[in-house]
Short mmCIF file of C-alpha atoms in Angstrom, two decimals:
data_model
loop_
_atom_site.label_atom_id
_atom_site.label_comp_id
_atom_site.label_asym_id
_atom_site.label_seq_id
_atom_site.Cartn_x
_atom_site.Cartn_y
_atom_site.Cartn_z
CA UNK C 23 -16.40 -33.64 -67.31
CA UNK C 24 -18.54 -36.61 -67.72
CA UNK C 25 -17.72 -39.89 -69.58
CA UNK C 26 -20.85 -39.36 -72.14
CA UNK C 27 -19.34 -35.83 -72.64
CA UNK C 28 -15.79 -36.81 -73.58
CA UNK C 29 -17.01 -39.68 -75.72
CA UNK C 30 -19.71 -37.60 -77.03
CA UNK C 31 -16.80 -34.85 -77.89
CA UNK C 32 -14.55 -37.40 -79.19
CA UNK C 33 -17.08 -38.81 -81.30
CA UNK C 34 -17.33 -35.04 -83.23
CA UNK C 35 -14.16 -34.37 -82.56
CA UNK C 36 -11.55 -36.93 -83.48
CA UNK C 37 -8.83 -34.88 -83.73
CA UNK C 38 -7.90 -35.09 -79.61
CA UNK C 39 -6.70 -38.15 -80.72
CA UNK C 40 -3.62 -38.18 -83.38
CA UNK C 41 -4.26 -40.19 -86.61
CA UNK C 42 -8.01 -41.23 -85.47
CA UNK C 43 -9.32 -42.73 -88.57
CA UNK C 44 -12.69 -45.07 -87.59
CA UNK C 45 -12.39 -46.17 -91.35
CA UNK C 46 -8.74 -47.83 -90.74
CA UNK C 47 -7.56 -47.39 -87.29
CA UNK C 48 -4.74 -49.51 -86.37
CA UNK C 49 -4.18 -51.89 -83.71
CA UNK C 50 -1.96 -49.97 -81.78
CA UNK C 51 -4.10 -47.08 -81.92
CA UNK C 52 -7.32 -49.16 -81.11
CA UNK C 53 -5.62 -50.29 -77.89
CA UNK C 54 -4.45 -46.83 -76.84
CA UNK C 55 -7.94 -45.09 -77.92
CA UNK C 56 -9.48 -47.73 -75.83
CA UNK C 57 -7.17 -47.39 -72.90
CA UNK C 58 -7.38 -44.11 -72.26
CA UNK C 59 -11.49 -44.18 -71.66
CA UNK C 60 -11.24 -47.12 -68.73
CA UNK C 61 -12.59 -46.24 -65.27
CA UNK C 62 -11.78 -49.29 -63.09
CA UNK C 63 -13.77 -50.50 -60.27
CA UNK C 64 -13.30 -48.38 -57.19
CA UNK C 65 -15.06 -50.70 -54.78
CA UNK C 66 -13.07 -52.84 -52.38
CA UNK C 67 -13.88 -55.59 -50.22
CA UNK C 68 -11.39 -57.63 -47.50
CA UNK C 69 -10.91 -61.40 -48.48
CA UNK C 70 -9.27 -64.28 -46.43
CA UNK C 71 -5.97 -64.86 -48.71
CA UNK C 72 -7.26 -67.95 -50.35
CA UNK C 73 -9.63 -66.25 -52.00
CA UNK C 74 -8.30 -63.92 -53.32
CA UNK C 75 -6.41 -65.62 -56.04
CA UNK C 76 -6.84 -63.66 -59.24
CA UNK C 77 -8.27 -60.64 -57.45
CA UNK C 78 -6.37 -57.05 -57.89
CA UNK C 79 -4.91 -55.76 -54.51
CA UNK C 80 -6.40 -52.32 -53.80
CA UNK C 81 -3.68 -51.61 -51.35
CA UNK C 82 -0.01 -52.20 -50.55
CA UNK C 83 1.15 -55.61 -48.68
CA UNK C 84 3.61 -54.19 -46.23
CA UNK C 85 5.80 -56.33 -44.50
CA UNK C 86 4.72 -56.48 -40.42
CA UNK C 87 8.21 -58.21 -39.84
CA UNK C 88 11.99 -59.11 -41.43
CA UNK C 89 11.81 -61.78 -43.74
CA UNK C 90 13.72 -64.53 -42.20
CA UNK C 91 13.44 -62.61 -39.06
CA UNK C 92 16.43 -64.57 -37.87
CA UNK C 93 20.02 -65.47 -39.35
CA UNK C 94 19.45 -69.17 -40.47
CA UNK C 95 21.35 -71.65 -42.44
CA UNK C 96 20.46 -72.16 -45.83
CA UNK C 97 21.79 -76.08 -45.83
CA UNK C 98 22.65 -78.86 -43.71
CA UNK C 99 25.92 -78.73 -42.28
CA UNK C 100 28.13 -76.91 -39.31
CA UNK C 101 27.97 -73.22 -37.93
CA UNK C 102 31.40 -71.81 -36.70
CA UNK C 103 33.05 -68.28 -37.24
CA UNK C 104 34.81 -67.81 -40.52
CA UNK C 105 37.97 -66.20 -38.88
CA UNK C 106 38.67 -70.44 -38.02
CA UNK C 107 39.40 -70.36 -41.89
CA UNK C 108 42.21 -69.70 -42.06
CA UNK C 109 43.25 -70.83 -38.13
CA UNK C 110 42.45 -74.48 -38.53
CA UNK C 111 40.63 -76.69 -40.58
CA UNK C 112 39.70 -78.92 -37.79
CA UNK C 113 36.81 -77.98 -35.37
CA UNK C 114 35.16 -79.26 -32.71
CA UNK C 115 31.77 -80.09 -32.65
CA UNK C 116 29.80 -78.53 -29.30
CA UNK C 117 26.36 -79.23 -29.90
CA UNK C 118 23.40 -78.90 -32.74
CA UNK C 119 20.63 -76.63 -33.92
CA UNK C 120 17.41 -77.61 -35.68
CA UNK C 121 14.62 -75.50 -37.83
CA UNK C 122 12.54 -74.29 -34.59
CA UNK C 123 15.08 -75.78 -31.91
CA UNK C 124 17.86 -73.51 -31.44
CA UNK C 125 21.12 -74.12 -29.97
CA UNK C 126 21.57 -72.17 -26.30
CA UNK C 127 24.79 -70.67 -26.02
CA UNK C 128 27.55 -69.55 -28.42
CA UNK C 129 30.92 -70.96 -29.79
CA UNK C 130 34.10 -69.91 -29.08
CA UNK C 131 37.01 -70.34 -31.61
CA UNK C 132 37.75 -73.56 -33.20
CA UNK C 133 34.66 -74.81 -32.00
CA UNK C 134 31.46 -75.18 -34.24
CA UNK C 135 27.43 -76.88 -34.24
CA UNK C 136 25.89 -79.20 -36.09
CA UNK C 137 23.03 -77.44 -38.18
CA UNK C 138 20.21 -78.18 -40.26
CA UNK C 139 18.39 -76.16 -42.87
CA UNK C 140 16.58 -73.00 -41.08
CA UNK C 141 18.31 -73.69 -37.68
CA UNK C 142 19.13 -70.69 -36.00
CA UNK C 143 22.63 -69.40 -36.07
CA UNK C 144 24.83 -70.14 -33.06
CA UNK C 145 25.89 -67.01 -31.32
CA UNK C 146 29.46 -66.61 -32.49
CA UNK C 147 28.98 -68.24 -35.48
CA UNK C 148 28.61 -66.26 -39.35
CA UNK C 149 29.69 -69.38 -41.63
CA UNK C 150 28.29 -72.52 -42.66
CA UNK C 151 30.00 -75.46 -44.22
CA UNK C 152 28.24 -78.23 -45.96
CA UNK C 153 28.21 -81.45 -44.19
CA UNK C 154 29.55 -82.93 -48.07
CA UNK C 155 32.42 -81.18 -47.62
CA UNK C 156 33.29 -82.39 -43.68
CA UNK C 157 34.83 -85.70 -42.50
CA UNK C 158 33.79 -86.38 -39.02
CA UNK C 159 35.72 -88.16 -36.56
CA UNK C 160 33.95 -88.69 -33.11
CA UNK C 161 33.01 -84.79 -32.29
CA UNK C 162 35.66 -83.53 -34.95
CA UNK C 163 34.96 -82.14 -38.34
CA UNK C 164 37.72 -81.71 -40.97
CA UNK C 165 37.24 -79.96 -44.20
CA UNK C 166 37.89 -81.16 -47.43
CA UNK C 167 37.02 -78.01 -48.74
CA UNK C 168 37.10 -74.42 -47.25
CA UNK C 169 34.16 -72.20 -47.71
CA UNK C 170 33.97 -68.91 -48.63
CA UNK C 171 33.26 -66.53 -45.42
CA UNK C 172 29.49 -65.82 -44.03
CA UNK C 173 28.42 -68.64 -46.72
CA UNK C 174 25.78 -70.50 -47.07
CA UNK C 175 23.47 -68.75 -44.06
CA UNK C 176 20.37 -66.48 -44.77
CA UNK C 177 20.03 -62.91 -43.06
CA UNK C 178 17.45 -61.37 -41.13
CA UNK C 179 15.63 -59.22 -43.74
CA UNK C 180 17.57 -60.80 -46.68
CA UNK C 181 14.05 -61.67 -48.63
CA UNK C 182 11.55 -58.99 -46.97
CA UNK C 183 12.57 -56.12 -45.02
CA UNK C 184 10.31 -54.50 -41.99
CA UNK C 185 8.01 -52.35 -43.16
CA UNK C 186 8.77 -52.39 -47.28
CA UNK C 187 6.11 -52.92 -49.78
CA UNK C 188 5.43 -56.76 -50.60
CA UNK C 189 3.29 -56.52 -53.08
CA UNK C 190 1.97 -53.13 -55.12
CA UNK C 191 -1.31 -51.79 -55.31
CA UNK C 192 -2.59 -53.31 -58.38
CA UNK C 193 -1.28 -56.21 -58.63
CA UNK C 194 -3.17 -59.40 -59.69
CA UNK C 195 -3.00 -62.31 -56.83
CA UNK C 196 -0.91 -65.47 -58.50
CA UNK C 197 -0.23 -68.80 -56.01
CA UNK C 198 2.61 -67.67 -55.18
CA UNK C 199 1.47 -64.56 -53.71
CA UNK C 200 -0.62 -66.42 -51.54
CA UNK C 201 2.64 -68.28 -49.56
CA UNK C 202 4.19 -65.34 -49.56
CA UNK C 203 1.64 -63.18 -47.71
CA UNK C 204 0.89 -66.22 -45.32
CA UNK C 205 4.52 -66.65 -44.36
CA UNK C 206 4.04 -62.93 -43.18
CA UNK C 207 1.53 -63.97 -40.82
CA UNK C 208 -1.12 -62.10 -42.68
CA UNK C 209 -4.37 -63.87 -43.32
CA UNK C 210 -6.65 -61.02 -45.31
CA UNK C 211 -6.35 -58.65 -48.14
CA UNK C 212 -7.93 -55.52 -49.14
CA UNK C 213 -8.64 -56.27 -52.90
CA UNK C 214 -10.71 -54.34 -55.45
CA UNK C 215 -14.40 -56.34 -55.69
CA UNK C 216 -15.37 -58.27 -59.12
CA UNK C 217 -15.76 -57.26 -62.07
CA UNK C 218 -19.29 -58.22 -63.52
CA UNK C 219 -19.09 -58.44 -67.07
CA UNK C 220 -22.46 -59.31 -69.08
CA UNK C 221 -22.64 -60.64 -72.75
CA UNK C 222 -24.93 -61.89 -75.16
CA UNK C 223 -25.01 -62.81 -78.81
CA UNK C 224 -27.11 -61.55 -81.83
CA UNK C 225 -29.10 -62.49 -84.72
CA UNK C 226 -31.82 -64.63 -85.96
CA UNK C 227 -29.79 -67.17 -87.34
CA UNK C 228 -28.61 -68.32 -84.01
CA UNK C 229 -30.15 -71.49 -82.12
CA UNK C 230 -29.26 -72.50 -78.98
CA UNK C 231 -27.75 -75.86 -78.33
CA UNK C 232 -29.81 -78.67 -77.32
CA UNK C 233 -32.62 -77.36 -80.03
CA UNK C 234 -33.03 -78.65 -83.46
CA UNK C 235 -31.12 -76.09 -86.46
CA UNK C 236 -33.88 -74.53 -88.51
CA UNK C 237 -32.90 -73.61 -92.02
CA UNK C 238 -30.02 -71.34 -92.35
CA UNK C 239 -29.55 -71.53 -88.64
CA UNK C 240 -26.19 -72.05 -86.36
CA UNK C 241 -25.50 -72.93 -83.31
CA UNK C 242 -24.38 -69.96 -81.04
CA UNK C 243 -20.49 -70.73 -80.30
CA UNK C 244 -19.51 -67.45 -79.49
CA UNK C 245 -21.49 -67.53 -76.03
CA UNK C 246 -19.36 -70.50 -74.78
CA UNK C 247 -16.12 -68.86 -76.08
CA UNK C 248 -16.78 -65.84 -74.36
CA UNK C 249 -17.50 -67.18 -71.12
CA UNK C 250 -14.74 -69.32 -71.15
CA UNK C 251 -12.09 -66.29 -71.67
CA UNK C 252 -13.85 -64.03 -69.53
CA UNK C 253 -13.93 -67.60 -66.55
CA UNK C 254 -9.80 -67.43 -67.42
CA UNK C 255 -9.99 -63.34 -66.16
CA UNK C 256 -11.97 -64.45 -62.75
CA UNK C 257 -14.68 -61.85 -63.21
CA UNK C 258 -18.42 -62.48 -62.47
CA UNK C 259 -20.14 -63.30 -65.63
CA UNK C 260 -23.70 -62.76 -66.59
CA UNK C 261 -25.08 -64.65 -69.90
CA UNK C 262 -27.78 -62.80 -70.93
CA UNK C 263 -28.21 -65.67 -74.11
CA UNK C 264 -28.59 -65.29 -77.95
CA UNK C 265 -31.01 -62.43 -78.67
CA UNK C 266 -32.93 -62.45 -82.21
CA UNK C 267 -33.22 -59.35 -84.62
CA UNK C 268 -35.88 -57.75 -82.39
CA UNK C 269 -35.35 -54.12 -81.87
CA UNK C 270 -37.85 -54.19 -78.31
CA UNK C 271 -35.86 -57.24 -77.40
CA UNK C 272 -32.59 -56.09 -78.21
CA UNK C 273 -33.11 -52.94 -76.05
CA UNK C 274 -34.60 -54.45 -73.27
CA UNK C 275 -31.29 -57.24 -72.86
CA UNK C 276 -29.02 -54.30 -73.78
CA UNK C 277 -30.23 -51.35 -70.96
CA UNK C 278 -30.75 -54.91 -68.43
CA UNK C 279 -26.97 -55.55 -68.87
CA UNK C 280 -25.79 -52.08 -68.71
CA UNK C 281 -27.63 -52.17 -64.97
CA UNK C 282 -26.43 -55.04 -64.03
CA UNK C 283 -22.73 -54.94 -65.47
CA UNK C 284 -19.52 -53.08 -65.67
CA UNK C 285 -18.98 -54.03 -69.07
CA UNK C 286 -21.19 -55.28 -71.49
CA UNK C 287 -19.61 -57.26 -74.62
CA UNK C 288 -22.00 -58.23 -77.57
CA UNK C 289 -21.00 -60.77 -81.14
CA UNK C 290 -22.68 -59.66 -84.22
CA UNK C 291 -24.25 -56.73 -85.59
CA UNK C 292 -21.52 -53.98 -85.35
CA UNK C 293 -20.46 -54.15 -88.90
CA UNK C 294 -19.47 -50.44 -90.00
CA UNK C 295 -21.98 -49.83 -93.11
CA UNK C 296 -24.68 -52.31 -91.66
CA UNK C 297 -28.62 -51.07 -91.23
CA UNK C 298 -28.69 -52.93 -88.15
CA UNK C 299 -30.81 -53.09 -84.95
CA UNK C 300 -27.88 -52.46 -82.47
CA UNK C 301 -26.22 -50.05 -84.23
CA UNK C 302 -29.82 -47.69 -83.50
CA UNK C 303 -30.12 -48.67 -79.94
CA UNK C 304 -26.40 -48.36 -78.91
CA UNK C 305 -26.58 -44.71 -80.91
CA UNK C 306 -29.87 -44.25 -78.90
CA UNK C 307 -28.47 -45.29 -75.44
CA UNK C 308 -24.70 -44.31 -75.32
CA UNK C 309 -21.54 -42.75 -76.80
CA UNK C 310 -20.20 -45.49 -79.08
CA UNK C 311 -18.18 -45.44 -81.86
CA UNK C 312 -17.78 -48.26 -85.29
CA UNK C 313 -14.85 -48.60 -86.44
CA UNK C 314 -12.50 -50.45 -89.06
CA UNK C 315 -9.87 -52.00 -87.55
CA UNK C 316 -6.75 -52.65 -90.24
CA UNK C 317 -6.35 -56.67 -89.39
CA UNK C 318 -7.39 -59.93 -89.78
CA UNK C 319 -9.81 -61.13 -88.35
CA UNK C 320 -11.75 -59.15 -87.00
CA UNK C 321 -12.16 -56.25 -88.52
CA UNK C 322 -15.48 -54.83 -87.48
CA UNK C 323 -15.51 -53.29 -83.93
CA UNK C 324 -17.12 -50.66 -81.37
CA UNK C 325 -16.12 -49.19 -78.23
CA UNK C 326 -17.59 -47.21 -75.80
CA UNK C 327 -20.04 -46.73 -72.91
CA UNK C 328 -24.06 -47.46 -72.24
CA UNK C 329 -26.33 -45.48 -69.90
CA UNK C 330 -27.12 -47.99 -67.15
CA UNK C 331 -28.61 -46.47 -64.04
CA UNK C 332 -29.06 -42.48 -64.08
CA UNK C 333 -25.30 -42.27 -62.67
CA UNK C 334 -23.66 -45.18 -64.40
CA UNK C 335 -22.45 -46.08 -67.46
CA UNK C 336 -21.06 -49.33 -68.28
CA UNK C 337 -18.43 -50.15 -70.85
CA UNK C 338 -19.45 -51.79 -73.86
CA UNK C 339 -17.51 -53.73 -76.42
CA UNK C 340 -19.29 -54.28 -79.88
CA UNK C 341 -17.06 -57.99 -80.97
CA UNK C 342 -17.63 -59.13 -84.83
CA UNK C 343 -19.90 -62.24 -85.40
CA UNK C 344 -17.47 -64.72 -86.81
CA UNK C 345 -16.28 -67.05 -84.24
CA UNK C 346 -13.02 -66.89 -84.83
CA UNK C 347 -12.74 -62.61 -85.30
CA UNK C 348 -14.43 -62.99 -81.46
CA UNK C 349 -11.69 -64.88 -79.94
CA UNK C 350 -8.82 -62.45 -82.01
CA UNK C 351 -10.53 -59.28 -80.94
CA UNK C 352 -11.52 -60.06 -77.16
CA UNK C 353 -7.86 -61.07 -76.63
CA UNK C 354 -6.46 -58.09 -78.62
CA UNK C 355 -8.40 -55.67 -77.06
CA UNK C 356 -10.96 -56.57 -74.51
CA UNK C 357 -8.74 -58.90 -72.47
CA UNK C 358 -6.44 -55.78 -71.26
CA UNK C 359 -9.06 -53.51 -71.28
CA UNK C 360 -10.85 -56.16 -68.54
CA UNK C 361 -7.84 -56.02 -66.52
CA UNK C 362 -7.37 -52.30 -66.20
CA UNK C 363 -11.22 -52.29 -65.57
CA UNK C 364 -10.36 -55.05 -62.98
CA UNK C 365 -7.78 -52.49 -60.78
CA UNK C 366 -4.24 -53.00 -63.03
CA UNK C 367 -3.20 -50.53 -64.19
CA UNK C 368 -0.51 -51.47 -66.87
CA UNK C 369 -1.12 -55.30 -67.38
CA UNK C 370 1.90 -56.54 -68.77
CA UNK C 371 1.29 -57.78 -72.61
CA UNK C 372 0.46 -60.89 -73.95
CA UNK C 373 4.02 -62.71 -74.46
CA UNK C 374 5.20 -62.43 -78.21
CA UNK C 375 9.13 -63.57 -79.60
CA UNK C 376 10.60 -64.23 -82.81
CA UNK C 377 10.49 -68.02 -84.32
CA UNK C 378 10.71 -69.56 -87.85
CA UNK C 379 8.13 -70.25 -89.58
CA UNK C 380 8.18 -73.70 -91.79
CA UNK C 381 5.80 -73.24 -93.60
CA UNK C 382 4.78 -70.31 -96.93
CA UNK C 383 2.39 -67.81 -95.72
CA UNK C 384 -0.26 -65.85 -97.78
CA UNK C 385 -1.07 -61.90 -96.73
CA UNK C 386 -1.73 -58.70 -97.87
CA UNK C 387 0.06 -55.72 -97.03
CA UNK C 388 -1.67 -53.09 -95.22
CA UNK C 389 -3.22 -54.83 -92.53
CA UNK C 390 -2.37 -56.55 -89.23
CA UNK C 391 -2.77 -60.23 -89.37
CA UNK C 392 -3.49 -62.65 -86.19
CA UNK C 393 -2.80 -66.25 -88.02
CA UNK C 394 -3.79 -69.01 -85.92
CA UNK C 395 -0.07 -71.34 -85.30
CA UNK C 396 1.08 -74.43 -83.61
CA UNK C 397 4.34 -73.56 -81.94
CA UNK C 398 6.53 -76.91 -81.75
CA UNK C 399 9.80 -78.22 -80.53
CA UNK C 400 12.14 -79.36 -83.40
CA UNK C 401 14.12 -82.48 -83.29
CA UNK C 402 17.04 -80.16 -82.03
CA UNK C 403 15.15 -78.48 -79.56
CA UNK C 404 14.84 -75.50 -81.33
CA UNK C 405 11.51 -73.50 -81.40
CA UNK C 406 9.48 -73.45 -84.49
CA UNK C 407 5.76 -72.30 -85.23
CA UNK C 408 3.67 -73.14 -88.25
CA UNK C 409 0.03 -72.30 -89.00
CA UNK C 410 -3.04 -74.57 -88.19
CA UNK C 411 -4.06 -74.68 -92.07
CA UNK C 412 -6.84 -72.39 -93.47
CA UNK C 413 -7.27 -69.13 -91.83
CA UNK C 414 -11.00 -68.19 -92.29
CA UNK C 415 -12.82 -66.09 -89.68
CA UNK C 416 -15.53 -68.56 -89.01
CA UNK C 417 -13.33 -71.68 -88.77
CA UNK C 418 -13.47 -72.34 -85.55
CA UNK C 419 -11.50 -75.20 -85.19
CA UNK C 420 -8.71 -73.87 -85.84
CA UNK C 421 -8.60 -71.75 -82.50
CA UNK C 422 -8.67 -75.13 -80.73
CA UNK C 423 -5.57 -76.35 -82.62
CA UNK C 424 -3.87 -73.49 -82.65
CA UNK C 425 -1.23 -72.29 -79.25
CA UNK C 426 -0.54 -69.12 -80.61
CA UNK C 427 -0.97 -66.38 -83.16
CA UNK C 428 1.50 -65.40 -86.23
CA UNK C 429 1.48 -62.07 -85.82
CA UNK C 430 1.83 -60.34 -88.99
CA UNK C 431 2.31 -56.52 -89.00
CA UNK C 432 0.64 -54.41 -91.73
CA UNK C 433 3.73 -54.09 -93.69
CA UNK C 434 4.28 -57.83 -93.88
CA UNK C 435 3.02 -59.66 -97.30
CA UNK C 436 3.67 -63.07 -98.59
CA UNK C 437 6.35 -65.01 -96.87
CA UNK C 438 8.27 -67.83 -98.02
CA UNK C 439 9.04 -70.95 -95.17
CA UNK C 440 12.26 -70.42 -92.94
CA UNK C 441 10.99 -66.53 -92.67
CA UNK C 442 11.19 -65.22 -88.79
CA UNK C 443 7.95 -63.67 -87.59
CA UNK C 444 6.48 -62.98 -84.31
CA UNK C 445 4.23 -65.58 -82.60
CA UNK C 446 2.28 -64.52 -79.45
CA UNK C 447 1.66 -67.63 -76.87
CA UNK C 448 -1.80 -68.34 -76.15
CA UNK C 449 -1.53 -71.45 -73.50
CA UNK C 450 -2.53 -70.40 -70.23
CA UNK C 451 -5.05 -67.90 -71.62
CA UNK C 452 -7.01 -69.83 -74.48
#
């Protein structure tokens, strides 16, 4: 079964899935209806390891070797066998072993080497004593303090054993990742290619900056915002620019992006109830649905997919106009949906906990809310969050002040200051 037919079916038939309500669908249910639709990139291309930061592995990293592939010592200090314990606590020392200079030979009982960190353990040898805990006289070590036996030395295999799974299928290349599959020796990766991700804004009242604002114009922010988050994600972007009210030349950017894209995200014009331009075309050239989302902002909001080429569709997300509503939405909804599109399959959520608030807060019931908040250190140390100050959809500013959200659910109203609510942490992502 095709994507236009199960979107097409789902469109008439909302039923297949529970509680589908496009006149008040809730977040939860937005996410999961929206999940469930995603066909990620299948397309893979090998990369030398430093590039592939922020790229999605398309295969397993096995291991080619043990991980150390040699018993080492985790410390500076001595090497000797641990049944001397409890034989003597003075040893004698017989020679030394360095990181990439090992000792030749072993040690016999009551004997032991001097050792730095990652030498090579001494043949006879299982224990390592710090050189704190030692006083040496001539080529005689006494300890001050006994270690426990075998401590202090790293195993062959301990970190990464011969032929195990490094790294998952999946999973989105961090720094780290990239030391960790170089100290395997391995210098490529298979990886899943980039996403290309098109967007453009719309209406008539839009000017672009650098021009003069006509009467009733504003400048188009939600461009800028857009490519920003989607720059964050590491796909390739493709600004198709601030499109006026004209059906010929809304079609013409809209079917151009669906070619050239995976996904497609437009700002403005998906309003449920509006007589609007896009609303015809995207009827006229895919399987997409208008809903109401229950929260604030962002209410207004479509999903689904665009006939591109004869044999692809591309994924298109309808985002409201208001600045603000843009940001809440893409990171609500189209930032996971990007990175299951991208090769993850379950990208782990956006991190929310419990904090006071200090401050009153105004909501209805019956809705989820996304308040913009500055989460702050108190005096004791202790975690607080408060909001940025007015909460309207189209006050931009208050995205740049803000770190995180309040996030209210839909059977949260007013709330007095010292209440607990949930804050989700935008640094890193914003």
């Amino acid at each position: 079964m095709t994507n236009k037919t199960i979107l097409s079916e789902l469109a008439t038939n909302p039923s297949c899935m529970d509680d589908y309500d496009p006149n008040s669908m809730p977040v939860t249910k937005a996410r999961q209806f929206i999940k469930q639709f995603l066909s990620p990139v299948i397309e893979t291309e090998v990369l030398p390891i430093r590039e592939s930061l922020g790229r999605v592995l398309a295969a397993d990293i096995l291991s080619p070797a043990n991980v150390p592939n040699y018993d080492n010592s985790a410390m500076d200090g001595y090497a000797f066998n641990a049944a001397d314990i409890s034989k003597s606590t003075e040893l004698k020392v017989i020679g030394s072993a360095f990181a990439g200079k090992a000792f030749v030979g072993g040690i016999q009982s009551g004997e032991c080497v001097r050792i730095m960190t990652g030498g090579m353990m001494p043949k006879g040898a299982d224990t390592v004593i710090m050189q704190e805990r030692v006083n040496v006289e001539g080529d005689l070590i006494r300890f001050t303090e006994a270690p426990k036996p075998k401590a202090n030395v790293r195993y062959t295999g301990e970190d990464l054993q011969l032929g195990k799974a490094v790294l998952p299928i999946g999973h989105m290349m961090r720094a780290a990742d990239l030391g960790l599959i170089a100290s395997l020796g391995i210098g490529e990766v298979n990886v899943y290619r980039q996403l290309k991700v098109a967007f453009f804004s719309t209406g008539d009242e839009l000017a672009s900056i650098g021009k003069p604002l006509q009467e009733g114009q504003v400048y188009d922010s939600n461009r800028y915002t857009l490519y920003g988050m989607l720059k964050r994600l590491g796909v390739e972007i493709i600004d198709m620019g601030a499109i006026a009210d004209n059906p010929e030349l809304l079609e013409k950017t809209l079917l151009n992006a669906a070619k050239l894209a995976d996904a497609v995200i437009t700002s403005g014009g998906v309003s449920v109830g509006e007589a609007d331009y896009m609303k015809q075309l995207l009827a006229k050239h895919g399987q997409v649905m208008f809903w109401k989302v229950a929260m604030k902002p962002g209410r207004p909001l479509a999903y689904g997919k665009i006939q591109g080429n004869q044999d692809k569709h591309a994924h298109y997300f309808g985002l409201p106009g208001n600045p603000v509503a843009v940001m809440v939405t893409f990171y609500q909804f189209v930032r996971e949906a990007m990175l299951v599109l991208m090769g993850q399959p379950n990208p782990a959520p956006l991190p929310t906990f419990n904090v006071v608030c200090t401050e009153n807060i105004k909501k209805q019931t019956g809705r989820t809310e996304f308040q913009r908040g500055i989460l702050f250190a108190d005096n004791d140390g202790t975690w607080k969050v408060k909001p940025t100050g007015a909460q309207g959809s189209a006050i931009l500013s208050s995205m740049s002040l803000a770190n995180c959200f309040i996030v209210l659910s839909e059977t949260v109203g007013n709330l007095d200051a010292g209440a607990l609510v949930q804050v989700q942490v935008l640094d890193g992502l914003v």
